[in-house]
PDB file of C-alpha atoms in Angstrom:
ATOM      1  CA  MET A   1      24.287  48.368 -27.581  1.00 46.00           C
ATOM      2  CA  ALA A   2      24.139  45.429 -29.994  1.00 47.00           C
ATOM      3  CA  ASN A   3      21.064  44.953 -32.141  1.00 50.00           C
ATOM      4  CA  VAL A   4      19.569  41.621 -31.053  1.00 55.00           C
ATOM      5  CA  GLU A   5      17.111  40.093 -33.459  1.00 78.00           C
ATOM      6  CA  CYS A   6      14.181  38.329 -31.794  1.00 89.00           C
ATOM      7  CA  PRO A   7      11.962  35.699 -33.349  1.00 95.00           C
ATOM      8  CA  PRO A   8       8.649  37.018 -34.718  1.00 96.00           C
ATOM      9  CA  VAL A   9       5.452  37.242 -32.678  1.00 97.00           C
ATOM     10  CA  ALA A  10       2.855  34.488 -33.177  1.00 98.00           C
ATOM     11  CA  VAL A  11      -0.593  36.064 -33.622  1.00 98.00           C
ATOM     12  CA  THR A  12      -3.481  33.666 -33.140  1.00 98.00           C
ATOM     13  CA  CYS A  13      -6.678  33.959 -35.123  1.00 96.00           C
ATOM     14  CA  GLY A  14      -9.158  34.089 -32.251  1.00 93.00           C
ATOM     15  CA  ASP A  15     -12.760  33.280 -33.128  1.00 94.00           C
ATOM     16  CA  PRO A  16     -12.827  33.401 -36.938  1.00 93.00           C
ATOM     17  CA  SER A  17     -16.313  34.948 -36.806  1.00 93.00           C
ATOM     18  CA  GLY A  18     -15.054  37.794 -34.623  1.00 94.00           C
ATOM     19  CA  VAL A  19     -12.852  40.798 -35.342  1.00 94.00           C
ATOM     20  CA  GLY A  20      -9.488  39.029 -34.828  1.00 92.00           C
ATOM     21  CA  PRO A  21      -8.700  38.277 -38.478  1.00 94.00           C
ATOM     22  CA  GLU A  22      -9.611  41.829 -39.550  1.00 94.00           C
ATOM     23  CA  VAL A  23      -7.648  43.444 -36.700  1.00 95.00           C
ATOM     24  CA  ALA A  24      -4.576  41.312 -37.462  1.00 96.00           C
ATOM     25  CA  VAL A  25      -4.606  42.370 -41.119  1.00 96.00           C
ATOM     26  CA  LYS A  26      -5.006  46.044 -40.136  1.00 96.00           C
ATOM     27  CA  ALA A  27      -2.045  45.699 -37.761  1.00 94.00           C
ATOM     28  CA  TRP A  28       0.064  44.206 -40.570  1.00 94.00           C
ATOM     29  CA  ARG A  29      -0.922  46.994 -42.957  1.00 94.00           C
ATOM     30  CA  THR A  30      -0.005  49.585 -40.314  1.00 94.00           C
ATOM     31  CA  LEU A  31       3.175  48.014 -38.912  1.00 90.00           C
ATOM     32  CA  GLY A  32       4.632  46.336 -41.977  1.00 84.00           C
ATOM     33  CA  ASN A  33       7.865  44.618 -40.951  1.00 81.00           C
ATOM     34  CA  SER A  34       8.634  47.027 -38.116  1.00 89.00           C
ATOM     35  CA  VAL A  35       7.297  44.347 -35.739  1.00 90.00           C
ATOM     36  CA  PRO A  36       7.753  40.982 -37.442  1.00 93.00           C
ATOM     37  CA  PHE A  37       4.844  38.644 -36.817  1.00 96.00           C
ATOM     38  CA  PHE A  38       2.906  35.871 -38.439  1.00 97.00           C
ATOM     39  CA  TRP A  39      -0.737  34.915 -38.107  1.00 98.00           C
ATOM     40  CA  ILE A  40      -1.886  31.355 -37.433  1.00 98.00           C
ATOM     41  CA  GLY A  41      -5.320  30.480 -38.750  1.00 97.00           C
ATOM     42  CA  ASP A  42      -7.392  29.477 -41.735  1.00 97.00           C
ATOM     43  CA  PRO A  43      -6.702  31.808 -44.684  1.00 97.00           C
ATOM     44  CA  ARG A  44     -10.383  31.446 -45.709  1.00 95.00           C
ATOM     45  CA  HIS A  45     -11.270  33.507 -42.628  1.00 95.00           C
ATOM     46  CA  LEU A  46      -9.225  36.573 -43.617  1.00 96.00           C
ATOM     47  CA  PRO A  47     -10.765  39.581 -45.367  1.00 94.00           C
ATOM     48  CA  SER A  48     -11.091  38.745 -49.063  1.00 93.00           C
ATOM     49  CA  ASP A  49      -8.769  41.562 -50.201  1.00 95.00           C
ATOM     50  CA  THR A  50      -5.840  40.292 -48.091  1.00 96.00           C
ATOM     51  CA  PRO A  51      -2.728  39.280 -50.036  1.00 97.00           C
ATOM     52  CA  ILE A  52      -1.498  36.121 -48.302  1.00 97.00           C
ATOM     53  CA  ALA A  53       2.084  34.851 -47.973  1.00 97.00           C
ATOM     54  CA  LEU A  54       1.945  31.268 -46.717  1.00 97.00           C
ATOM     55  CA  LEU A  55       4.796  30.296 -44.405  1.00 97.00           C
ATOM     56  CA  THR A  56       6.045  26.967 -43.142  1.00 95.00           C
ATOM     57  CA  ASP A  57       8.955  28.498 -41.209  1.00 96.00           C
ATOM     58  CA  PRO A  58       8.085  31.248 -38.689  1.00 96.00           C
ATOM     59  CA  ALA A  59      11.617  32.673 -38.991  1.00 94.00           C
ATOM     60  CA  LYS A  60      10.788  33.755 -42.550  1.00 94.00           C
ATOM     61  CA  ALA A  61       8.053  36.176 -41.375  1.00 94.00           C
ATOM     62  CA  SER A  62      10.426  39.151 -41.402  1.00 90.00           C
ATOM     63  CA  GLU A  63      11.371  38.377 -45.022  1.00 92.00           C
ATOM     64  CA  VAL A  64       7.797  38.660 -46.298  1.00 91.00           C
ATOM     65  CA  HIS A  65       7.185  41.990 -48.039  1.00 88.00           C
ATOM     66  CA  ASP A  66       4.348  41.265 -50.444  1.00 89.00           C
ATOM     67  CA  GLY A  67       1.695  39.587 -48.346  1.00 95.00           C
ATOM     68  CA  PHE A  68       0.231  38.926 -44.932  1.00 97.00           C
ATOM     69  CA  PRO A  69       2.437  36.222 -43.334  1.00 97.00           C
ATOM     70  CA  VAL A  70       0.265  33.207 -42.517  1.00 98.00           C
ATOM     71  CA  ILE A  71       0.900  29.777 -41.098  1.00 98.00           C
ATOM     72  CA  ALA A  72      -2.170  27.934 -42.323  1.00 98.00           C
ATOM     73  CA  HIS A  73      -4.244  25.992 -39.840  1.00 97.00           C
ATOM     74  CA  PRO A  74      -7.396  24.640 -41.516  1.00 96.00           C
ATOM     75  CA  PHE A  75     -10.680  24.895 -39.641  1.00 96.00           C
ATOM     76  CA  GLU A  76     -13.777  22.741 -40.048  1.00 94.00           C
ATOM     77  CA  ALA A  77     -16.186  25.486 -41.083  1.00 92.00           C
ATOM     78  CA  GLU A  78     -16.358  28.749 -42.961  1.00 90.00           C
ATOM     79  CA  ALA A  79     -16.679  31.901 -40.888  1.00 90.00           C
ATOM     80  CA  THR A  80     -19.635  34.251 -40.966  1.00 90.00           C
ATOM     81  CA  PRO A  81     -18.958  37.566 -39.190  1.00 88.00           C
ATOM     82  CA  GLY A  82     -20.907  37.818 -35.948  1.00 91.00           C
ATOM     83  CA  GLN A  83     -22.126  34.223 -36.071  1.00 92.00           C
ATOM     84  CA  PRO A  84     -19.766  31.906 -34.158  1.00 88.00           C
ATOM     85  CA  ALA A  85     -19.532  28.376 -35.514  1.00 92.00           C
ATOM     86  CA  PRO A  86     -19.178  25.832 -32.686  1.00 94.00           C
ATOM     87  CA  MET A  87     -17.402  23.498 -35.123  1.00 94.00           C
ATOM     88  CA  ASN A  88     -14.490  25.980 -35.179  1.00 95.00           C
ATOM     89  CA  ALA A  89     -13.939  26.011 -31.399  1.00 95.00           C
ATOM     90  CA  LYS A  90     -11.502  23.095 -31.521  1.00 96.00           C
ATOM     91  CA  GLY A  91      -9.442  24.895 -34.172  1.00 97.00           C
ATOM     92  CA  VAL A  92      -9.223  28.042 -32.044  1.00 96.00           C
ATOM     93  CA  VAL A  93      -7.797  26.038 -29.138  1.00 97.00           C
ATOM     94  CA  GLN A  94      -5.387  24.172 -31.438  1.00 98.00           C
ATOM     95  CA  VAL A  95      -4.054  27.461 -32.838  1.00 98.00           C
ATOM     96  CA  ILE A  96      -3.335  28.781 -29.330  1.00 98.00           C
ATOM     97  CA  GLU A  97      -1.583  25.527 -28.434  1.00 98.00           C
ATOM     98  CA  ARG A  98       0.452  25.713 -31.637  1.00 98.00           C
ATOM     99  CA  ALA A  99       1.487  29.323 -30.940  1.00 98.00           C
ATOM    100  CA  VAL A 100       2.555  28.495 -27.376  1.00 98.00           C
ATOM    101  CA  SER A 101       4.534  25.523 -28.675  1.00 98.00           C
ATOM    102  CA  LEU A 102       6.350  27.772 -31.160  1.00 98.00           C
ATOM    103  CA  VAL A 103       7.305  30.150 -28.328  1.00 98.00           C
ATOM    104  CA  LEU A 104       8.508  27.291 -26.132  1.00 98.00           C
ATOM    105  CA  ASP A 105      10.592  25.992 -29.067  1.00 97.00           C
ATOM    106  CA  GLY A 106      12.141  29.455 -29.604  1.00 97.00           C
ATOM    107  CA  GLN A 107      10.549  29.906 -33.035  1.00 97.00           C
ATOM    108  CA  ALA A 108       8.373  32.808 -31.844  1.00 98.00           C
ATOM    109  CA  SER A 109       9.107  35.439 -29.222  1.00 97.00           C
ATOM    110  CA  ALA A 110       5.557  35.889 -27.885  1.00 97.00           C
ATOM    111  CA  VAL A 111       1.919  35.003 -28.432  1.00 98.00           C
ATOM    112  CA  CYS A 112      -0.648  37.661 -29.233  1.00 96.00           C
ATOM    113  CA  THR A 113      -4.284  36.609 -29.117  1.00 91.00           C
TER     114      THR A 113
END
């Protein structure tokens, strides 16, 4: 059987004040490049000890070896764990729309949120 390479998975940030950013980083640290994916969100919302590799091209996610692959999507407000910021709600929706668009365009194989 031929080895077919699929586009990476688009992982959305979820509510930046929730556990999504932390869970995504833990998944990356556990999986490495065995399941290529990139995260879409505001890098300010990631755990402070996260090495970040900013991407503009989702296809490059599998080539990143020295940082958490991120497509930056700026949000209006900072994130405080456990305290949702209503100003960030629009950004959460925009990130999901962006991820779905990338799948429909063939640049990502799936959306994980």
